[in-house]
Amino acid sequence: LTVEAGCTLRDAQRAAAEAGLLFPLSMGSEETCQLGGVLSTNAGGLAVLRYGTARELVLGLEVVLPDGRILDGLSALRKNNTGYDLKQLFLGAEGTLGVITAAVLKLFPRPHSHETVLLAVTNLRAACEVLVAVRATLGDCVTSFEFVTHEALGLVLRHLPDSRAPFGGAVTHFVLLELSVRAGDTHLRSAVEALHKQLLDDGVVQDGLVATNESQRAAWWRLRERIPAAERAAGGSVKHDVSVEIGDLAQLTESAAAAVKQLVPNSRCSIYGHIGDGNLHFNVLAADGADPLLFREQHAAAISDAVHRCALALGGSFSAEHGVGQLKRGLLRQTKSPVALDLMMRLKASLDPKGLMNPGKML
Ligand SMILES: Cc1cc2nc3c(=O)[nH]c(=O)nc-3n(C[C@H](O)[C@H](O)[C@H](O)COP(=O)(O)OP(=O)(O)OC[C@H]3O[C@@H](n4cnc5c(N)ncnc54)[C@H](O)[C@@H]3O)c2cc1C
């Protein structure tokens, strides 16, 4: 699918659907975000586990360079080993190397059927066990694997009153799992039910539901997608968007939560995210009843420093999705290796010697 940069993500999805195909990148901002921004932020969305981030969904790219020349790379070739893969320089570059004007996107067959499963778990370690079991049994059928702590769910239930708790009102940690198969594969429902029973029997999950209709599925996804709105309604949070290898996720949350509690004992952690990608949103809110503005003024810097340190100590990243922008330029300089930083600076200086592209961002 060839799109211009101003095309919204939703319009690209629609064009693919009209051709009977799927453009799998999907996320909360899809109605308004544009392909230029999506590619420049290497956006991930909800189906990274199966289809990858924006970077993996681009075959060709057209870019206007800072000197006015056009890099015409609108090719749909899947294989082309003729030197550097130049398009990758501009994907995730946050607009610092050139202006993306068009792209050729990869499309996929539309899934024939899908299943949505909600599982109550006691902690993140159990959620990771579920991930391993699900991937071992159902492999590539797993499209999304989201984890939400009971604290994050509690915020949604409290601040967005039209939300309803699943599992008969119990406020638990949960995993939201989406699976899909292509035409001809009709055994998904029975495979999901067998796995579900196995996980319950083994005590890995405490409770589980398989969606029986679209409105139930949508209601579960709303619980996940409305967490940022609930945090805003609660007065706002100090946000972090960290990633580590999946096997280190539990250790990350435990060490970061302990570090945050030591700094501000009554603060609340709202933790959720795409754990199938090793990516967690680790957000910290003021104690119930405390002034959220004052909390952020006094503690945000120390809290962020502590959370980022925990991720970096495990070989992780301080920015899995949100990018660097202006806020995290200092962190980039502190944490990239001197060699990597030097290469980034040389690339920038070589392509944009006058510093015209998004000055003050990233580097
Ligand atoms: C509700 C919500 C949910 C989200 N969920 C996710 C998620 O699940 N996963 C995820 O990864 N991200 C997520 N995001 C962030 C997501 O990356 C952005 O919403 C979107 O991809 C950016 O597109 P935009 O058009 O808004 O770009 P903008 O915000 O306008 O721009 C983003 C950056 O790209 C640069 N840029 C824009 N256009 C071009 C161009 N043509 N050429 C070069 N540079 C350009 C800008 O200078 C800027 O640095 C979410 C955001 C929101 C609001």
GROMACS .gro file of C-alpha atoms and ligand atoms in nm:
model
  416
    1LEU     CA    1   0.000   0.000   0.000
    2THR     CA    2   0.155   0.332  -0.102
    3VAL     CA    3   0.052   0.620   0.126
    4GLU     CA    4   0.142   0.985   0.157
    5ALA     CA    5   0.266   1.111   0.492
    6GLY     CA    6  -0.054   1.304   0.573
    7CYS     CA    7  -0.273   0.994   0.550
    8THR     CA    8  -0.417   0.902   0.892
    9LEU     CA    9  -0.343   0.559   1.029
   10ARG     CA   10  -0.716   0.481   1.023
   11ASP     CA   11  -0.739   0.570   0.653
   12ALA     CA   12  -0.446   0.340   0.575
   13GLN     CA   13  -0.618   0.058   0.767
   14ARG     CA   14  -0.942   0.128   0.575
   15ALA     CA   15  -0.768   0.125   0.235
   16ALA     CA   16  -0.610  -0.210   0.318
   17ALA     CA   17  -0.946  -0.348   0.436
   18GLU     CA   18  -1.116  -0.232   0.115
   19ALA     CA   19  -0.865  -0.444  -0.074
   20GLY     CA   20  -0.950  -0.740   0.152
   21LEU     CA   21  -0.617  -0.712   0.338
   22LEU     CA   22  -0.482  -0.599   0.673
   23PHE     CA   23  -0.248  -0.319   0.776
   24PRO     CA   24  -0.190  -0.442   1.132
   25LEU     CA   25  -0.062  -0.131   1.311
   26SER     CA   26  -0.337  -0.022   1.550
   27MET     CA   27  -0.341   0.205   1.856
   28GLY     CA   28  -0.545   0.456   2.053
   29SER     CA   29  -0.444   0.755   1.838
   30GLU     CA   30  -0.525   0.592   1.502
   31GLU     CA   31  -0.813   0.824   1.407
   32THR     CA   32  -0.588   1.130   1.406
   33CYS     CA   33  -0.221   1.031   1.389
   34GLN     CA   34  -0.063   1.048   1.044
   35LEU     CA   35   0.172   0.807   0.874
   36GLY     CA   36   0.456   1.063   0.875
   37GLY     CA   37   0.437   1.077   1.257
   38VAL     CA   38   0.374   0.704   1.295
   39LEU     CA   39   0.687   0.618   1.096
   40SER     CA   40   0.900   0.892   1.249
   41THR     CA   41   0.819   0.765   1.599
   42ASN     CA   42   0.849   0.398   1.496
   43ALA     CA   43   0.510   0.350   1.663
   44GLY     CA   44   0.426   0.007   1.799
   45GLY     CA   45   0.062  -0.030   1.892
   46LEU     CA   46  -0.123  -0.338   2.004
   47ALA     CA   47  -0.007  -0.606   1.760
   48VAL     CA   48   0.373  -0.571   1.779
   49LEU     CA   49   0.406  -0.921   1.916
   50ARG     CA   50   0.287  -1.066   1.587
   51TYR     CA   51   0.359  -0.801   1.323
   52GLY     CA   52   0.640  -0.586   1.465
   53THR     CA   53   0.671  -0.209   1.502
   54ALA     CA   54   0.630   0.046   1.220
   55ARG     CA   55   0.992  -0.016   1.126
   56GLU     CA   56   0.908  -0.372   1.025
   57LEU     CA   57   0.601  -0.271   0.828
   58VAL     CA   58   0.770  -0.044   0.575
   59LEU     CA   59   0.901  -0.164   0.238
   60GLY     CA   60   0.985   0.171   0.082
   61LEU     CA   61   1.013   0.537   0.176
   62GLU     CA   62   1.024   0.877   0.010
   63VAL     CA   63   1.203   1.150   0.204
   64VAL     CA   64   1.279   1.515   0.140
   65LEU     CA   65   1.632   1.573   0.265
   66PRO     CA   66   1.744   1.889   0.448
   67ASP     CA   67   1.923   2.009   0.131
   68GLY     CA   68   1.599   1.982  -0.069
   69ARG     CA   69   1.683   1.668  -0.263
   70ILE     CA   70   1.438   1.382  -0.269
   71LEU     CA   71   1.534   1.030  -0.168
   72ASP     CA   72   1.297   0.830  -0.387
   73GLY     CA   73   1.280   0.489  -0.224
   74LEU     CA   74   0.915   0.401  -0.295
   75SER     CA   75   0.993   0.043  -0.378
   76ALA     CA   76   0.782  -0.257  -0.281
   77LEU     CA   77   1.067  -0.508  -0.313
   78ARG     CA   78   1.086  -0.750  -0.023
   79LYS     CA   79   1.444  -0.843  -0.102
   80ASN     CA   80   1.705  -0.593  -0.212
   81ASN     CA   81   2.063  -0.637  -0.094
   82THR     CA   82   2.221  -0.337  -0.263
   83GLY     CA   83   2.399  -0.165   0.020
   84TYR     CA   84   2.274   0.034   0.318
   85ASP     CA   85   1.904   0.016   0.400
   86LEU     CA   86   1.865   0.395   0.396
   87LYS     CA   87   1.495   0.402   0.485
   88GLN     CA   88   1.576   0.267   0.832
   89LEU     CA   89   1.767   0.590   0.907
   90PHE     CA   90   1.447   0.791   0.888
   91LEU     CA   91   1.215   0.546   1.067
   92GLY     CA   92   1.210   0.641   1.437
   93ALA     CA   93   1.431   0.946   1.370
   94GLU     CA   94   1.166   1.184   1.513
   95GLY     CA   95   1.199   1.407   1.207
   96THR     CA   96   1.562   1.496   1.278
   97LEU     CA   97   1.708   1.377   0.945
   98GLY     CA   98   1.446   1.464   0.682
   99VAL     CA   99   1.076   1.492   0.606
  100ILE     CA  100   0.902   1.166   0.517
  101THR     CA  101   0.655   1.236   0.236
  102ALA     CA  102   0.535   0.886   0.136
  103ALA     CA  103   0.583   0.518   0.216
  104VAL     CA  104   0.510   0.171   0.082
  105LEU     CA  105   0.356  -0.039   0.361
  106LYS     CA  106   0.342  -0.416   0.399
  107LEU     CA  107  -0.004  -0.569   0.405
  108PHE     CA  108  -0.113  -0.905   0.543
  109PRO     CA  109  -0.402  -1.146   0.491
  110ARG     CA  110  -0.701  -1.050   0.707
  111PRO     CA  111  -0.749  -1.290   0.999
  112HIS     CA  112  -1.037  -1.528   0.949
  113SER     CA  113  -1.135  -1.541   1.315
  114HIS     CA  114  -1.013  -1.415   1.648
  115GLU     CA  115  -1.055  -1.489   2.016
  116THR     CA  116  -1.015  -1.254   2.311
  117VAL     CA  117  -0.927  -1.395   2.650
  118LEU     CA  118  -0.911  -1.228   2.991
  119LEU     CA  119  -0.714  -1.404   3.264
  120ALA     CA  120  -0.684  -1.310   3.632
  121VAL     CA  121  -0.329  -1.358   3.762
  122THR     CA  122  -0.166  -1.300   4.099
  123ASN     CA  123   0.140  -1.115   3.973
  124LEU     CA  124   0.358  -1.028   3.675
  125ARG     CA  125   0.564  -1.346   3.711
  126ALA     CA  126   0.246  -1.550   3.658
  127ALA     CA  127   0.156  -1.331   3.358
  128CYS     CA  128   0.496  -1.409   3.204
  129GLU     CA  129   0.436  -1.780   3.266
  130VAL     CA  130   0.107  -1.748   3.079
  131LEU     CA  131   0.290  -1.578   2.792
  132VAL     CA  132   0.538  -1.864   2.765
  133ALA     CA  133   0.260  -2.126   2.775
  134VAL     CA  134   0.043  -1.944   2.522
  135ARG     CA  135   0.325  -1.895   2.274
  136ALA     CA  136   0.440  -2.253   2.313
  137THR     CA  137   0.089  -2.380   2.243
  138LEU     CA  138  -0.054  -2.127   2.000
  139GLY     CA  139   0.261  -1.970   1.855
  140ASP     CA  140   0.202  -1.704   1.595
  141CYS     CA  141  -0.172  -1.687   1.666
  142VAL     CA  142  -0.094  -1.452   1.956
  143THR     CA  143  -0.147  -1.096   1.834
  144SER     CA  144  -0.157  -0.898   2.161
  145PHE     CA  145  -0.058  -0.978   2.515
  146GLU     CA  146  -0.132  -0.699   2.763
  147PHE     CA  147  -0.086  -0.698   3.140
  148VAL     CA  148  -0.272  -0.466   3.378
  149THR     CA  149  -0.215  -0.446   3.753
  150HIS     CA  150  -0.506  -0.422   3.994
  151GLU     CA  151  -0.388  -0.071   4.086
  152ALA     CA  152  -0.426   0.046   3.722
  153LEU     CA  153  -0.762  -0.130   3.691
  154GLY     CA  154  -0.870   0.026   4.022
  155LEU     CA  155  -0.798   0.375   3.883
  156VAL     CA  156  -1.017   0.307   3.578
  157LEU     CA  157  -1.304   0.174   3.790
  158ARG     CA  158  -1.284   0.463   4.032
  159HIS     CA  159  -1.236   0.756   3.796
  160LEU     CA  160  -1.431   0.644   3.491
  161PRO     CA  161  -1.760   0.545   3.649
  162ASP     CA  162  -1.913   0.377   3.344
  163SER     CA  163  -1.642   0.103   3.364
  164ARG     CA  164  -1.724  -0.238   3.510
  165ALA     CA  165  -1.488  -0.482   3.678
  166PRO     CA  166  -1.461  -0.820   3.508
  167PHE     CA  167  -1.454  -1.142   3.718
  168GLY     CA  168  -1.771  -1.057   3.913
  169GLY     CA  169  -1.638  -0.729   4.052
  170ALA     CA  170  -1.303  -0.860   4.183
  171VAL     CA  171  -1.023  -0.608   4.119
  172THR     CA  172  -0.730  -0.828   4.016
  173HIS     CA  173  -0.420  -0.811   3.800
  174PHE     CA  174  -0.517  -0.939   3.458
  175VAL     CA  175  -0.382  -1.043   3.120
  176LEU     CA  176  -0.572  -0.947   2.806
  177LEU     CA  177  -0.490  -1.176   2.522
  178GLU     CA  178  -0.587  -1.152   2.158
  179LEU     CA  179  -0.543  -1.443   1.917
  180SER     CA  180  -0.626  -1.469   1.551
  181VAL     CA  181  -0.599  -1.721   1.269
  182ARG     CA  182  -0.619  -1.710   0.893
  183ALA     CA  183  -0.885  -1.875   0.680
  184GLY     CA  184  -0.889  -2.253   0.691
  185ASP     CA  185  -0.769  -2.279   1.052
  186THR     CA  186  -1.088  -2.349   1.244
  187HIS     CA  187  -0.949  -2.494   1.565
  188LEU     CA  188  -0.869  -2.170   1.749
  189ARG     CA  189  -1.169  -2.177   1.986
  190SER     CA  190  -1.107  -2.535   2.099
  191ALA     CA  191  -0.731  -2.473   2.136
  192VAL     CA  192  -0.798  -2.160   2.344
  193GLU     CA  193  -1.045  -2.342   2.567
  194ALA     CA  194  -0.804  -2.631   2.624
  195LEU     CA  195  -0.521  -2.395   2.715
  196HIS     CA  196  -0.749  -2.192   2.940
  197LYS     CA  197  -0.848  -2.507   3.131
  198GLN     CA  198  -0.484  -2.617   3.157
  199LEU     CA  199  -0.376  -2.280   3.302
  200LEU     CA  200  -0.660  -2.293   3.558
  201ASP     CA  201  -0.580  -2.654   3.652
  202ASP     CA  202  -0.210  -2.571   3.693
  203GLY     CA  203  -0.297  -2.275   3.916
  204VAL     CA  204  -0.112  -2.031   3.686
  205VAL     CA  205  -0.429  -1.822   3.650
  206GLN     CA  206  -0.699  -1.766   3.910
  207ASP     CA  207  -0.991  -1.709   3.679
  208GLY     CA  208  -1.049  -1.672   3.307
  209LEU     CA  209  -1.304  -1.564   3.050
  210VAL     CA  210  -1.323  -1.609   2.674
  211ALA     CA  211  -1.520  -1.329   2.502
  212THR     CA  212  -1.851  -1.449   2.367
  213ASN     CA  213  -1.934  -1.138   2.165
  214GLU     CA  214  -1.785  -0.817   2.023
  215SER     CA  215  -1.927  -0.588   2.292
  216GLN     CA  216  -1.764  -0.794   2.568
  217ARG     CA  217  -1.434  -0.788   2.378
  218ALA     CA  218  -1.461  -0.409   2.330
  219ALA     CA  219  -1.542  -0.357   2.700
  220TRP     CA  220  -1.227  -0.547   2.805
  221TRP     CA  221  -1.010  -0.350   2.564
  222ARG     CA  222  -1.163  -0.026   2.697
  223LEU     CA  223  -1.043  -0.118   3.048
  224ARG     CA  224  -0.689  -0.137   2.909
  225GLU     CA  225  -0.708   0.165   2.679
  226ARG     CA  226  -0.866   0.399   2.934
  227ILE     CA  227  -0.588   0.373   3.193
  228PRO     CA  228  -0.414   0.694   3.071
  229ALA     CA  229  -0.746   0.883   3.095
  230ALA     CA  230  -0.804   0.743   3.445
  231GLU     CA  231  -0.455   0.855   3.552
  232ARG     CA  232  -0.530   1.204   3.422
  233ALA     CA  233  -0.863   1.208   3.609
  234ALA     CA  234  -0.673   1.107   3.923
  235GLY     CA  235  -0.453   1.418   3.891
  236GLY     CA  236  -0.184   1.290   3.655
  237SER     CA  237   0.117   1.064   3.690
  238VAL     CA  238   0.492   1.057   3.644
  239LYS     CA  239   0.514   0.844   3.330
  240HIS     CA  240   0.775   0.593   3.224
  241ASP     CA  241   0.782   0.376   2.919
  242VAL     CA  242   1.053   0.120   2.981
  243SER     CA  243   1.147  -0.210   2.822
  244VAL     CA  244   1.360  -0.506   2.925
  245GLU     CA  245   1.388  -0.863   2.807
  246ILE     CA  246   1.068  -1.047   2.895
  247GLY     CA  247   1.245  -1.269   3.149
  248ASP     CA  248   1.347  -0.954   3.343
  249LEU     CA  249   1.007  -0.785   3.356
  250ALA     CA  250   0.911  -0.909   3.701
  251GLN     CA  251   1.248  -0.809   3.845
  252LEU     CA  252   1.211  -0.465   3.689
  253THR     CA  253   0.873  -0.399   3.847
  254GLU     CA  254   0.984  -0.529   4.185
  255SER     CA  255   1.304  -0.323   4.197
  256ALA     CA  256   1.145  -0.008   4.054
  257ALA     CA  257   0.843  -0.029   4.290
  258ALA     CA  258   1.077  -0.072   4.588
  259ALA     CA  259   1.292   0.224   4.477
  260VAL     CA  260   0.984   0.446   4.429
  261LYS     CA  261   0.835   0.348   4.768
  262GLN     CA  262   1.163   0.435   4.934
  263LEU     CA  263   1.153   0.784   4.779
  264VAL     CA  264   0.782   0.854   4.838
  265PRO     CA  265   0.636   0.588   5.068
  266ASN     CA  266   0.264   0.642   4.999
  267SER     CA  267   0.287   0.696   4.624
  268ARG     CA  268   0.086   0.464   4.398
  269CYS     CA  269   0.223   0.272   4.101
  270SER     CA  270   0.002   0.217   3.797
  271ILE     CA  271   0.176  -0.052   3.593
  272TYR     CA  272   0.048  -0.194   3.267
  273GLY     CA  273   0.164  -0.256   2.914
  274HIS     CA  274   0.259  -0.469   2.619
  275ILE     CA  275   0.446  -0.735   2.814
  276GLY     CA  276   0.462  -0.959   2.508
  277ASP     CA  277   0.704  -0.692   2.378
  278GLY     CA  278   0.887  -0.654   2.712
  279ASN     CA  279   0.740  -0.303   2.734
  280LEU     CA  280   0.581  -0.166   3.051
  281HIS     CA  281   0.423   0.164   3.138
  282PHE     CA  282   0.540   0.223   3.493
  283ASN     CA  283   0.353   0.531   3.608
  284VAL     CA  284   0.362   0.680   3.955
  285LEU     CA  285   0.082   0.881   4.118
  286ALA     CA  286   0.066   1.086   4.436
  287ALA     CA  287  -0.074   0.925   4.751
  288ASP     CA  288  -0.451   0.928   4.770
  289GLY     CA  289  -0.557   1.275   4.884
  290ALA     CA  290  -0.213   1.437   4.829
  291ASP     CA  291  -0.171   1.734   4.593
  292PRO     CA  292  -0.072   1.577   4.256
  293LEU     CA  293   0.093   1.895   4.125
  294LEU     CA  294   0.308   1.938   4.431
  295PHE     CA  295   0.391   1.566   4.419
  296ARG     CA  296   0.519   1.592   4.062
  297GLU     CA  297   0.705   1.916   4.132
  298GLN     CA  298   0.884   1.768   4.432
  299HIS     CA  299   0.940   1.408   4.327
  300ALA     CA  300   0.909   1.354   3.950
  301ALA     CA  301   1.281   1.393   3.873
  302ALA     CA  302   1.398   1.156   4.150
  303ILE     CA  303   1.128   0.899   4.071
  304SER     CA  304   1.210   0.898   3.698
  305ASP     CA  305   1.578   0.870   3.773
  306ALA     CA  306   1.513   0.566   3.995
  307VAL     CA  307   1.283   0.389   3.748
  308HIS     CA  308   1.517   0.449   3.454
  309ARG     CA  309   1.813   0.324   3.657
  310CYS     CA  310   1.629  -0.001   3.731
  311ALA     CA  311   1.554  -0.056   3.361
  312LEU     CA  312   1.908   0.029   3.252
  313ALA     CA  313   2.060  -0.196   3.521
  314LEU     CA  314   1.880  -0.486   3.351
  315GLY     CA  315   2.012  -0.387   3.008
  316GLY     CA  316   1.677  -0.228   2.919
  317SER     CA  317   1.564   0.093   2.751
  318PHE     CA  318   1.433   0.416   2.905
  319SER     CA  319   1.206   0.468   2.608
  320ALA     CA  320   1.035   0.173   2.443
  321GLU     CA  321   0.768   0.379   2.267
  322HIS     CA  322   0.762   0.745   2.361
  323GLY     CA  323   1.091   0.834   2.196
  324VAL     CA  324   1.348   1.091   2.306
  325GLY     CA  325   1.208   1.430   2.200
  326GLN     CA  326   1.325   1.715   2.421
  327LEU     CA  327   1.257   1.563   2.762
  328LYS     CA  328   1.492   1.267   2.733
  329ARG     CA  329   1.783   1.417   2.543
  330GLY     CA  330   1.996   1.419   2.858
  331LEU     CA  331   1.918   1.054   2.922
  332LEU     CA  332   2.014   0.961   2.568
  333ARG     CA  333   2.354   1.125   2.615
  334GLN     CA  334   2.408   0.955   2.948
  335THR     CA  335   2.311   0.608   2.838
  336LYS     CA  336   2.415   0.553   2.475
  337SER     CA  337   2.764   0.420   2.432
  338PRO     CA  338   3.016   0.682   2.316
  339VAL     CA  339   3.051   0.497   1.985
  340ALA     CA  340   2.674   0.489   1.921
  341LEU     CA  341   2.636   0.853   2.021
  342ASP     CA  342   2.926   0.956   1.797
  343LEU     CA  343   2.769   0.774   1.499
  344MET     CA  344   2.433   0.940   1.563
  345MET     CA  345   2.594   1.286   1.579
  346ARG     CA  346   2.794   1.223   1.259
  347LEU     CA  347   2.484   1.106   1.074
  348LYS     CA  348   2.296   1.414   1.184
  349ALA     CA  349   2.583   1.646   1.090
  350SER     CA  350   2.628   1.478   0.755
  351LEU     CA  351   2.262   1.483   0.649
  352ASP     CA  352   2.160   1.807   0.819
  353PRO     CA  353   2.474   2.020   0.867
  354LYS     CA  354   2.270   2.337   0.926
  355GLY     CA  355   2.055   2.170   1.194
  356LEU     CA  356   1.729   2.253   1.014
  357MET     CA  357   1.536   1.936   1.097
  358ASN     CA  358   1.354   1.944   1.431
  359PRO     CA  359   1.624   2.146   1.609
  360GLY     CA  360   1.657   2.074   1.979
  361LYS     CA  361   1.503   1.727   1.951
  362MET     CA  362   1.670   1.396   2.029
  363LEU     CA  363   2.038   1.500   1.997
  364LIG     C1  364  -0.405   0.767   2.270
  364LIG     C2  365  -0.268   0.737   2.216
  364LIG     C3  366  -0.226   0.605   2.211
  364LIG     C4  367  -0.099   0.574   2.162
  364LIG     N1  368  -0.063   0.444   2.162
  364LIG     C5  369   0.061   0.412   2.119
  364LIG     C6  370   0.103   0.276   2.115
  364LIG     O1  371   0.030   0.184   2.155
  364LIG     N2  372   0.227   0.250   2.067
  364LIG     C7  373   0.311   0.348   2.021
  364LIG     O2  374   0.423   0.321   1.980
  364LIG     N3  375   0.273   0.478   2.026
  364LIG     C8  376   0.152   0.511   2.072
  364LIG     N4  377   0.114   0.644   2.072
  364LIG     C9  378   0.208   0.747   2.027
  364LIG    C10  379   0.214   0.741   1.875
  364LIG     O3  380   0.347   0.710   1.835
  364LIG    C11  381   0.166   0.869   1.809
  364LIG     O4  382   0.032   0.895   1.843
  364LIG    C12  383   0.167   0.868   1.656
  364LIG     O5  384   0.235   0.759   1.602
  364LIG    C13  385   0.237   0.990   1.611
  364LIG     O6  386   0.172   1.036   1.496
  364LIG     P1  387   0.131   1.190   1.487
  364LIG     O7  388   0.072   1.211   1.351
  364LIG     O8  389   0.049   1.228   1.605
  364LIG     O9  390   0.274   1.259   1.490
  364LIG     P2  391   0.324   1.389   1.562
  364LIG    O10  392   0.303   1.380   1.708
  364LIG    O11  393   0.273   1.506   1.488
  364LIG    O12  394   0.480   1.376   1.533
  364LIG    C14  395   0.560   1.279   1.597
  364LIG    C15  396   0.705   1.303   1.561
  364LIG    O13  397   0.726   1.271   1.423
  364LIG    C16  398   0.776   1.386   1.352
  364LIG     N5  399   0.709   1.387   1.223
  364LIG    C17  400   0.575   1.400   1.199
  364LIG     N6  401   0.551   1.391   1.066
  364LIG    C18  402   0.672   1.374   1.005
  364LIG    C19  403   0.712   1.358   0.869
  364LIG     N7  404   0.625   1.361   0.770
  364LIG     N8  405   0.844   1.342   0.843
  364LIG    C20  406   0.936   1.341   0.944
  364LIG     N9  407   0.902   1.355   1.075
  364LIG    C21  408   0.772   1.371   1.105
  364LIG    C22  409   0.740   1.506   1.439
  364LIG    O14  410   0.830   1.611   1.418
  364LIG    C23  411   0.752   1.446   1.578
  364LIG    O15  412   0.887   1.445   1.618
  364LIG    C24  413  -0.011   0.678   2.118
  364LIG    C25  414  -0.055   0.811   2.124
  364LIG    C26  415  -0.180   0.841   2.172
  364LIG    C27  416  -0.224   0.985   2.175
   0.00000   0.00000   0.00000
